Coordinates of N, CA and C in Angstrom, one line a residue:
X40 N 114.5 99.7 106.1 CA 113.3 100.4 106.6 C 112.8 101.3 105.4
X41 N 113.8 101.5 104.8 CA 113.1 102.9 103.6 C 112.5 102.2 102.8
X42 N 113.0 100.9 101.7 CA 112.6 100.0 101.1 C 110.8 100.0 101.7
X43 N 111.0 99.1 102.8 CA 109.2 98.8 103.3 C 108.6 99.7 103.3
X44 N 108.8 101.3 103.7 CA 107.9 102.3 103.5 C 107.4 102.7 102.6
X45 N 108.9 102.7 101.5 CA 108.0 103.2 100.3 C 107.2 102.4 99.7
X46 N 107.5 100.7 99.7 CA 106.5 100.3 98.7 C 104.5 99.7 99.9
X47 N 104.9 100.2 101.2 CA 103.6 100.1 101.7 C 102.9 101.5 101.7
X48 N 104.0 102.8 101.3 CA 102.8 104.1 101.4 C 102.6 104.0 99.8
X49 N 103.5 103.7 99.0 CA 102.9 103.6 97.7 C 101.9 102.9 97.3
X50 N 101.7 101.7 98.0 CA 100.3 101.1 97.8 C 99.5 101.5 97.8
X51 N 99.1 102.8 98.8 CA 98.3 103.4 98.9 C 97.9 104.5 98.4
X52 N 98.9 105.2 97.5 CA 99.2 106.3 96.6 C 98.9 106.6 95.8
X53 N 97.4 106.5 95.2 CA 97.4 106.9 93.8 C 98.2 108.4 93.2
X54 N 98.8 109.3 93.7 CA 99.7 109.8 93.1 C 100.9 109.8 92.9
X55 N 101.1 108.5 94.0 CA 102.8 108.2 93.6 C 102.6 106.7 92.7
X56 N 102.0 106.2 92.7 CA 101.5 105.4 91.3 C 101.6 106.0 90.2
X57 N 100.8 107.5 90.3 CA 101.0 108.2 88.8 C 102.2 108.6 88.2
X58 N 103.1 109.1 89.3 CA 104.2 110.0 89.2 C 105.7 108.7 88.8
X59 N 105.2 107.4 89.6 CA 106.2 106.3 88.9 C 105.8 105.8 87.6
X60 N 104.9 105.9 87.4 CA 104.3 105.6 85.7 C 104.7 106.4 85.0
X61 N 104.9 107.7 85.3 CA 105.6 108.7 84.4 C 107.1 108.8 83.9
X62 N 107.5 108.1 85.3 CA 109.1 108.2 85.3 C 109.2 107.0 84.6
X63 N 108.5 105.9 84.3 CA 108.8 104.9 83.5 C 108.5 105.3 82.3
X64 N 108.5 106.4 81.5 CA 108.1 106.9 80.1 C 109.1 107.3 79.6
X65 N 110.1 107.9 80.9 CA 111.9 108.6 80.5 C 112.2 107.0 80.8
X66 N 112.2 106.1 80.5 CA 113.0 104.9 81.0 C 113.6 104.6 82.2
X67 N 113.1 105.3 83.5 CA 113.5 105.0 84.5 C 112.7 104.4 85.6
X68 N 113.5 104.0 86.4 CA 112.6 102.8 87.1 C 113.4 102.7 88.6
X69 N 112.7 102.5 89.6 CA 112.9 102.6 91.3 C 113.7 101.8 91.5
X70 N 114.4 102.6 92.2 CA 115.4 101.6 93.2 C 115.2 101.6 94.6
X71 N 114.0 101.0 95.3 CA 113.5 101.1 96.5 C 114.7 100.6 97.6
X72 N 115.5 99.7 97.4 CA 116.6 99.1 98.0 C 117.7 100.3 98.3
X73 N 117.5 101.6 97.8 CA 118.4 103.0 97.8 C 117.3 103.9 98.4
X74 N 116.3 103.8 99.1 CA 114.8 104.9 99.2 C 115.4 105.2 100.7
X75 N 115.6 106.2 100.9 CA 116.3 106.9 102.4 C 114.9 107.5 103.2
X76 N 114.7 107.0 104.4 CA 113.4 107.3 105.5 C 113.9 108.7 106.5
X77 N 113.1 109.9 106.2 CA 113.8 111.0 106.9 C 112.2 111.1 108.2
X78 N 112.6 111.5 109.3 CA 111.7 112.1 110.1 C 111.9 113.5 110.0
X79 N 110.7 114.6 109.6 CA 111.0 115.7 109.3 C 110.0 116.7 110.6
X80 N 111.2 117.5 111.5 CA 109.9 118.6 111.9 C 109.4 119.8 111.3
X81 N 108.2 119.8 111.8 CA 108.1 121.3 111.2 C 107.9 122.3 112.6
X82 N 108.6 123.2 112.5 CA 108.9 124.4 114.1 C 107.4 125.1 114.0
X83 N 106.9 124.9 113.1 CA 105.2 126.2 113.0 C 104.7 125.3 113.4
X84 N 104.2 124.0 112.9 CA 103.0 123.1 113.0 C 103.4 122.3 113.9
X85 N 104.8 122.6 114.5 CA 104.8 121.1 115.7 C 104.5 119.7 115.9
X86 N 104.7 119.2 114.0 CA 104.7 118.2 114.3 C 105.9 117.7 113.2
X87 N 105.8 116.1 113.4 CA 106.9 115.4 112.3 C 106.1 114.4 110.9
X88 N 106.6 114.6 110.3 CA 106.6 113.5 109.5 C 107.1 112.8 108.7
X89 N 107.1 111.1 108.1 CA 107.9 110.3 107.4 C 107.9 110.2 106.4
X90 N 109.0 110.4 105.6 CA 108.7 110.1 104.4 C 109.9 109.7 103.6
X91 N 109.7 108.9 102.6 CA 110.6 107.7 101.8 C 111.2 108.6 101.2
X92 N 112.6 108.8 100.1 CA 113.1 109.6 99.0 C 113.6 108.5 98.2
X93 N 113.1 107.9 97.1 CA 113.4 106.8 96.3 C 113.6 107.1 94.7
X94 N 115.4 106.7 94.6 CA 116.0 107.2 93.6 C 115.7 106.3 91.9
X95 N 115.4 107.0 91.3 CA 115.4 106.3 89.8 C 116.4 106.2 89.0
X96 N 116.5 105.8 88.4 CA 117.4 105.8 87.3 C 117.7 104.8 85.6
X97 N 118.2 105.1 85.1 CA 118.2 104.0 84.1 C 119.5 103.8 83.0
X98 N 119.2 103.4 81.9 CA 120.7 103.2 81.5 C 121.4 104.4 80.9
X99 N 120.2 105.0 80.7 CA 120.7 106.7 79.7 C 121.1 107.7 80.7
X100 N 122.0 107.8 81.1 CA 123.4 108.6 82.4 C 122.5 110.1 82.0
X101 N 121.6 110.5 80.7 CA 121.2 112.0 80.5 C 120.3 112.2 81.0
X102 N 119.4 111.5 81.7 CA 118.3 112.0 82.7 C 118.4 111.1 83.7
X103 N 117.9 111.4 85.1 CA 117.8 110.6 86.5 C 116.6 111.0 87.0
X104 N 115.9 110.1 88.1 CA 115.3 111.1 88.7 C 115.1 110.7 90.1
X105 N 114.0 110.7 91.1 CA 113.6 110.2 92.1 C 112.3 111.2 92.7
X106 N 111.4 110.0 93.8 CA 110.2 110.3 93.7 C 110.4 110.3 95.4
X107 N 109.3 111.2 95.9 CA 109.2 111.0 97.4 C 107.5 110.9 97.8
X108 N 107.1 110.3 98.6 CA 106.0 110.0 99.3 C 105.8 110.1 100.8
X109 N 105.0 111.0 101.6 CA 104.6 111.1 102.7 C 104.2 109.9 103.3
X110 N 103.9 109.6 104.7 CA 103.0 108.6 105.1 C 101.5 108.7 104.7
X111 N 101.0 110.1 104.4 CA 100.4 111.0 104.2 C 99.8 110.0 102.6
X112 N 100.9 109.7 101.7 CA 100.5 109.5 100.3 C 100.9 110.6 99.2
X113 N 100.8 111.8 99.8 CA 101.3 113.1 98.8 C 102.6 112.6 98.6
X114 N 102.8 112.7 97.1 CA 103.8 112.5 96.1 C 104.4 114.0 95.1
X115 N 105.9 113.7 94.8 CA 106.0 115.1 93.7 C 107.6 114.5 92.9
X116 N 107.9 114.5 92.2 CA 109.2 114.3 91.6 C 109.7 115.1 90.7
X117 N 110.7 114.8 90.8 CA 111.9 115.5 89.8 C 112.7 114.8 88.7
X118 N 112.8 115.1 87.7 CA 113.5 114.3 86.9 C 114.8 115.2 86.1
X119 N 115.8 115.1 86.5 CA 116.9 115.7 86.4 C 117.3 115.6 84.5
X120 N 118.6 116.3 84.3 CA 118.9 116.3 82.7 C 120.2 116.9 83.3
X121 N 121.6 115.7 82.8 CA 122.9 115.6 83.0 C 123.5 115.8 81.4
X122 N 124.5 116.1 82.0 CA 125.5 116.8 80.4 C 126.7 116.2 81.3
X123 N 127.6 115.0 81.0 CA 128.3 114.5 81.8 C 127.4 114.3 83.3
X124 N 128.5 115.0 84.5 CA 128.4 114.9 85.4 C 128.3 116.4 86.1
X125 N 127.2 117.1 85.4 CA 126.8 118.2 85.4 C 125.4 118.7 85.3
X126 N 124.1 119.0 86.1 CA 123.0 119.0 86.0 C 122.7 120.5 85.0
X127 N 121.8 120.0 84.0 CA 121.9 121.1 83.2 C 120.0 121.7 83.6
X128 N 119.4 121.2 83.6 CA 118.1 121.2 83.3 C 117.3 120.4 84.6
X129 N 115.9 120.1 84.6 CA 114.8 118.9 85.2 C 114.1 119.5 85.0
X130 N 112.8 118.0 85.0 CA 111.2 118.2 85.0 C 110.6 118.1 85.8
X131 N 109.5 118.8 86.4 CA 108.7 118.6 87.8 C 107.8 118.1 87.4
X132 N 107.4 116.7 88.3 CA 106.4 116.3 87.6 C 105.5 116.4 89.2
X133 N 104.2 116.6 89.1 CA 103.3 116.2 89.9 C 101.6 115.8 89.8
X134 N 100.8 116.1 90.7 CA 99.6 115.4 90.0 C 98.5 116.7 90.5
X135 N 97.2 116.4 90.5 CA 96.8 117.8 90.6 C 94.9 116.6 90.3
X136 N 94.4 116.5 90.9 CA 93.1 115.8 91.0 C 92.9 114.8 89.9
X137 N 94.0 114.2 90.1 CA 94.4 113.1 89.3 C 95.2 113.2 88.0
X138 N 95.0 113.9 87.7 CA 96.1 114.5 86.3 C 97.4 114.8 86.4
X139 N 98.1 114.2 86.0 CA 99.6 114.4 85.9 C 99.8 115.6 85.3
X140 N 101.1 116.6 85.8 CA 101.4 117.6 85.5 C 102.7 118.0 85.9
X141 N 103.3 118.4 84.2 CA 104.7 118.4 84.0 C 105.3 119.5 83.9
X142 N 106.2 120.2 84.0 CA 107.3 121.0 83.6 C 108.9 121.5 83.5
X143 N 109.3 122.1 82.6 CA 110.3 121.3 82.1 C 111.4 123.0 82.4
X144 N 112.7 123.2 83.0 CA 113.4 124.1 83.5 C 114.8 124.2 83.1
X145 N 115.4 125.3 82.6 CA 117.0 125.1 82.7 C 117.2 125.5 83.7
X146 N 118.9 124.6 84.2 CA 119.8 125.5 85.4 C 119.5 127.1 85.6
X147 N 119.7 127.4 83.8 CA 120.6 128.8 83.8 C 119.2 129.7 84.3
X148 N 117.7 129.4 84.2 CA 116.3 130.0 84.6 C 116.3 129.8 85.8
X149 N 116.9 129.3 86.4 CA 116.5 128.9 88.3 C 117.4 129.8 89.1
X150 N 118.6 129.7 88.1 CA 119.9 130.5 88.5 C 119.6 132.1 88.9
X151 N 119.5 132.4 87.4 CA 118.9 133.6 86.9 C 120.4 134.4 87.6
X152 N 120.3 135.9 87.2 CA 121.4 136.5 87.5 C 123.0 135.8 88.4
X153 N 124.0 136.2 87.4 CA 125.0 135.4 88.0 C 125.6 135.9 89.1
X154 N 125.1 137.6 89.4 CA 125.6 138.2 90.9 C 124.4 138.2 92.1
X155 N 123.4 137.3 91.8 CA 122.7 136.9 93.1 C 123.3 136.2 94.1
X156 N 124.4 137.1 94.6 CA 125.2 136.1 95.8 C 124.4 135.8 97.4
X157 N 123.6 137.0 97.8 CA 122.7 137.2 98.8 C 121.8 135.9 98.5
X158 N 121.8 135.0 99.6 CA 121.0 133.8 99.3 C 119.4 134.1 99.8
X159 N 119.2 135.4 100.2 CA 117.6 135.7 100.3 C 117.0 136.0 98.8
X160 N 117.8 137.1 98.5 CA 117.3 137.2 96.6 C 117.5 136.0 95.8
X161 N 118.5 135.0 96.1 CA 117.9 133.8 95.2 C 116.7 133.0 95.5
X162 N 116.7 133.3 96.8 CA 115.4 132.4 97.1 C 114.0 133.0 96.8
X163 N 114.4 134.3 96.6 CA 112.6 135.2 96.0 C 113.0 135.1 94.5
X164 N 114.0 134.8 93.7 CA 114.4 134.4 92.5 C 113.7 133.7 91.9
X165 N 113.9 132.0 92.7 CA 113.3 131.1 92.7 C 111.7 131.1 92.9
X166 N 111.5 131.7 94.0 CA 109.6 131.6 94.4 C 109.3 132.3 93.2
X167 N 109.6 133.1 92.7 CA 108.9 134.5 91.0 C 108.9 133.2 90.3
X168 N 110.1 132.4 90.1 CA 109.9 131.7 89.1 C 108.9 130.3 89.2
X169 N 109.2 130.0 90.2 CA 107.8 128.9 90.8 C 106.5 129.5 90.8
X170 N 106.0 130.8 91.0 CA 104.6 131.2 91.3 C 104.7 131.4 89.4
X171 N 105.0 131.9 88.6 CA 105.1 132.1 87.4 C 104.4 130.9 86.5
X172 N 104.9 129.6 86.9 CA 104.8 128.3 86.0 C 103.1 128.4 86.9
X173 N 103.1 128.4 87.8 CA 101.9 128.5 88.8 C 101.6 127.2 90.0
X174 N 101.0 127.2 90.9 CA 100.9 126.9 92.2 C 99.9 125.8 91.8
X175 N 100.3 124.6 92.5 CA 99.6 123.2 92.2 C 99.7 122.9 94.0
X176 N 97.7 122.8 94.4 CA 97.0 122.7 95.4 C 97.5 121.4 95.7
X177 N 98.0 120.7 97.3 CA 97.7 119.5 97.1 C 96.6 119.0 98.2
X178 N 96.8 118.1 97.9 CA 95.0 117.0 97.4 C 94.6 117.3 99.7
X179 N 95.9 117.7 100.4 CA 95.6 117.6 101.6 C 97.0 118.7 102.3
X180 N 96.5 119.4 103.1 CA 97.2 120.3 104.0 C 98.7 120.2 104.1
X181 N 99.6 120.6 103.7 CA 101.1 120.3 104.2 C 101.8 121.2 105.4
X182 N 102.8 120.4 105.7 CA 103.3 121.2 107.6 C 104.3 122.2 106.7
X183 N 104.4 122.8 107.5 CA 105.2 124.5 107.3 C 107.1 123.6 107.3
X184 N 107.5 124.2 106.4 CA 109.1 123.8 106.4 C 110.2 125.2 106.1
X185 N 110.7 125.8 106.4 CA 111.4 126.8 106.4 C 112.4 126.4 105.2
X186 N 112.8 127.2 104.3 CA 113.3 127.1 102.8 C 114.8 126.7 103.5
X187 N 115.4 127.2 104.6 CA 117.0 126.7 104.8 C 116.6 125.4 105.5
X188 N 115.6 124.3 105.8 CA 115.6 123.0 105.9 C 115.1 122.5 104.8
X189 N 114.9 123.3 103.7 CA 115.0 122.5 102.2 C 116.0 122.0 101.8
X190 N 117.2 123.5 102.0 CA 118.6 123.4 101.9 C 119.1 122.5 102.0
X191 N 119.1 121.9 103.5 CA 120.0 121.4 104.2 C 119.1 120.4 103.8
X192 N 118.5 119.7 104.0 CA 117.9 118.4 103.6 C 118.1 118.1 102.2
X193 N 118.4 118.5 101.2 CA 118.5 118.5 99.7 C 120.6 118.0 99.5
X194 N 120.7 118.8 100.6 CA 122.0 118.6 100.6 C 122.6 117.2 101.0
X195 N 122.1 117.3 102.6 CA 122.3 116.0 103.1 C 122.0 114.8 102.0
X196 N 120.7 115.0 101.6 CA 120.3 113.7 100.8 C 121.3 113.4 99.7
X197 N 121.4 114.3 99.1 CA 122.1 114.3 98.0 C 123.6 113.3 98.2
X198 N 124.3 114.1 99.2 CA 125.7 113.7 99.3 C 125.2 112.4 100.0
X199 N 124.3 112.1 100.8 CA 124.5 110.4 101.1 C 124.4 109.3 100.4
X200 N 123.6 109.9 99.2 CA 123.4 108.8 98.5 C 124.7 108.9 96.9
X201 N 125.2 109.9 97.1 CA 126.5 110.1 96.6 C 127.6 108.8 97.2
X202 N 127.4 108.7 98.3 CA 128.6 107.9 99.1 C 128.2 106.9 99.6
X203 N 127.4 106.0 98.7 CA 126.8 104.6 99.2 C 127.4 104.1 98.1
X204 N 127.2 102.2 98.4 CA 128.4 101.5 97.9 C 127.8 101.3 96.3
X205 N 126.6 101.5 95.7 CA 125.9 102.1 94.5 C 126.6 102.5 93.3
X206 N 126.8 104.3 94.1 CA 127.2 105.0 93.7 C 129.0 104.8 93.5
X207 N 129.4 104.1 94.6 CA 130.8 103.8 94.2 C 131.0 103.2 93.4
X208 N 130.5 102.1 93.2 CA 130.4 100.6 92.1 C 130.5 101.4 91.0
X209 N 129.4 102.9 90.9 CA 129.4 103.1 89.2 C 130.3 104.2 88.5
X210 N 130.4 105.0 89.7 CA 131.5 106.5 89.7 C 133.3 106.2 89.8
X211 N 133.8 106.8 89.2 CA 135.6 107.1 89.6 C 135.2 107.9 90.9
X212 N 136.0 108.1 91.9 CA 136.4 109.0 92.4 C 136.5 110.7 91.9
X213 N 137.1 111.1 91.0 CA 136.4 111.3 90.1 C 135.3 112.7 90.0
X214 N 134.7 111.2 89.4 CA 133.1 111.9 88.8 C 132.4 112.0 90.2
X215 N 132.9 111.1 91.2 CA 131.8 111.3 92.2 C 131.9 113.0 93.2
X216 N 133.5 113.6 92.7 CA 133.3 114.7 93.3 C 133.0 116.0 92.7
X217 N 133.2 115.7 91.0 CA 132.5 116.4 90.2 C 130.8 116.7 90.7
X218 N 130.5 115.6 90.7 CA 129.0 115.3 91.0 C 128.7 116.2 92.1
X219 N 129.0 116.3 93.2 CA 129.2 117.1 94.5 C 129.2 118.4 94.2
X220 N 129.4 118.6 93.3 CA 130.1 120.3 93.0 C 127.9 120.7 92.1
X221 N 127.4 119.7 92.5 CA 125.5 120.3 91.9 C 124.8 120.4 93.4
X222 N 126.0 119.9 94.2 CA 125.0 120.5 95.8 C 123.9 121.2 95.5
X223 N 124.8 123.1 95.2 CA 123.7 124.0 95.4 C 122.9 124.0 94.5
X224 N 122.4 123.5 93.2 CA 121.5 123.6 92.1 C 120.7 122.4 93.0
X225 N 121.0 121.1 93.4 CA 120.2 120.2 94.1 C 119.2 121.3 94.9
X226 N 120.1 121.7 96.1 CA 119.3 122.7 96.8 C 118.3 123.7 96.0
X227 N 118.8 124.3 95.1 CA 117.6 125.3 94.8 C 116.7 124.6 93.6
X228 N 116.6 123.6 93.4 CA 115.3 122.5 92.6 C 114.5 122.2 93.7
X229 N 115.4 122.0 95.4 CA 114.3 121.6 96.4 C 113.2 122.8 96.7
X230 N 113.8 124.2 96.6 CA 113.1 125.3 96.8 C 112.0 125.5 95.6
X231 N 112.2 125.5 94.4 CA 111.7 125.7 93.2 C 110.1 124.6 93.8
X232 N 110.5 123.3 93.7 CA 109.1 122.5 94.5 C 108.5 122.6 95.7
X233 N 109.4 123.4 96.1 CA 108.5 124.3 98.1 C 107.7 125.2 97.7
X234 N 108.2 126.0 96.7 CA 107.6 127.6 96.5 C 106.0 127.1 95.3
X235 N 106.1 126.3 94.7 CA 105.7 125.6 93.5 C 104.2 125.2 94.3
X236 N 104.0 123.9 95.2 CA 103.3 123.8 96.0 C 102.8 124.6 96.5
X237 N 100.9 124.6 96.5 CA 100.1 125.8 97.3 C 100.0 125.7 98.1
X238 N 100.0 126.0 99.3 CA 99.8 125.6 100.9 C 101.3 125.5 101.5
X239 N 101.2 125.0 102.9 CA 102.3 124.9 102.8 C 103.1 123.5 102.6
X240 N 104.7 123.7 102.9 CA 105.4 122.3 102.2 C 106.7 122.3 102.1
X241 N 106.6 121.2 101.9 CA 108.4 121.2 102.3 C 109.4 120.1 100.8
X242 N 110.4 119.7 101.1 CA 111.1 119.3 99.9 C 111.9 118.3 100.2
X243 N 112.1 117.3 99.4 CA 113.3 116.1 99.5 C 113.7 116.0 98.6
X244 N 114.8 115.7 98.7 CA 115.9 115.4 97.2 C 116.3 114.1 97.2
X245 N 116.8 113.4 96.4 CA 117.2 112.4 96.7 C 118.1 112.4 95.0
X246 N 119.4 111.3 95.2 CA 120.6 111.2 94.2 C 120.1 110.1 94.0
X247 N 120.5 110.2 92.1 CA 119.9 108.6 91.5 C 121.4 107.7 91.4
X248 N 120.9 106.4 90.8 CA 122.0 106.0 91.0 C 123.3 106.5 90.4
X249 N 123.2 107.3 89.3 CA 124.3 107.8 88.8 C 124.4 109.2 89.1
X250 N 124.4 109.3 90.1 CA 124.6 110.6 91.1 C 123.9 111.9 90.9
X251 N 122.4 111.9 89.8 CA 121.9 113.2 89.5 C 120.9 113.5 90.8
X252 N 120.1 114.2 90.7 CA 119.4 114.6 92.0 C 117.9 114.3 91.8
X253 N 116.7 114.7 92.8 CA 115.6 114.9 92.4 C 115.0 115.3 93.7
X254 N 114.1 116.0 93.5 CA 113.9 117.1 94.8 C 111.8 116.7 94.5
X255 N 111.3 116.8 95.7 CA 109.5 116.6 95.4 C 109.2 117.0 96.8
X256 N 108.6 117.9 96.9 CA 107.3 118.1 97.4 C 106.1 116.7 98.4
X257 N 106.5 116.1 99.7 CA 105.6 115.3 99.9 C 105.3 115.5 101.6
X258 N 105.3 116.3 102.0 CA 105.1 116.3 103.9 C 103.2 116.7 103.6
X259 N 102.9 115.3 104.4 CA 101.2 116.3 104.8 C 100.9 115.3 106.1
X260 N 100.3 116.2 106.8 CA 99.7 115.9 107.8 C 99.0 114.9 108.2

């Protein structure tokens, strides 16, 4: 089911057209047969929406990425940067009235102070540093998502596509728990694209095949 979604809302996508053209510039390229279909609510707008999380990847283990698409068409990606089996960096790519538009993050800037243990101050951490790079309008209205169903959806995604028969084939045991131990950086890349987006909006992550992440911006109405 994920597979057919994504390549029938992509059809219709000129910004997830744009945003898979870009990811084929880092050498990576869709694995729609790996693209996970979430139904998402939102508690403000009362309503749901569908949308694909489809992982990229390619033979250079130092960048990953994956793209997400609404039924909607709104598109946003992430393109991760591994050191081993360790997320050091990613690039947010999105589009903006047709124009592709990139930018490029360390861990240790998203992190920012090492005794931010209170998970409210990382998360206004995060938004300073998303309104900073500055706020990219999308092309149509997005439903309200609460920043702890970023979380938890960044998370979930991540670890499921950690433990599909993919990710087994290419990981030790291992690396795949290593890998596990970027949960919460997964999670706060999905917030960095919630806060990042003008209006409101929500976030999907999704694990490439060599277990890095990628978090985008795609719920609209």
């Amino acid at each position: 089911m994920g597979a057919k979604f994504f390549y029938n809302v992509t059809e219709l996508s000129d910004e997830a057209k744009l945003l898979s053209k870009a990811m084929g510039k880092y050498n990576l390229r869709a694995q729609p047969d790996r693209s996970q279909l979430f139904s998402v609510y939102s508690p403000d707008s009362k309503a749901a929406i569908a949308i694909s999380i489809t992982p990229f990847s390619g033979e250079d283990r130092s960048v990953e990425g994956g793209l997400s698409v609404s039924e909607g068409g709104h598109a946003q990606a992430v393109i991760v940067r591994l050191k081993g089996t360790v997320i050091t960096g990613f690039i947010h790519l999105t589009a903006a009235k047709g124009e592709l538009l990139e930018s490029e993050h360390g861990i240790d800037e998203l992190r920012g102070s090492g005794d931010q243990v209170d998970m409210v101050v990382r998360d206004r951490h995060i938004q300073a540093i998303a309104e900073r790079v500055g706020k990219v309008k999308s092309a149509r209205p997005l439903i309200e998502i609460e920043p702890a169903q970023v979380r938890s959806m960044a998370s979930v995604s991540y670890n499921r596509l950690l433990g599909d028969d993919f990710s087994r084939s290419v990981h030790s045991g291992k690396e795949i728990e290593e890998l596990q131990s970027n949960t919460s950086i997964v999670s706060e890349i999905g917030l960095f694209v919630l806060f990042r987006t003008d209006g409101s909006s929500c976030c999907s992550c999704s694990c490439s095949c060599w277990g890095s992440s990628s978090c985008s911006s795609s719920y609209v109405k």
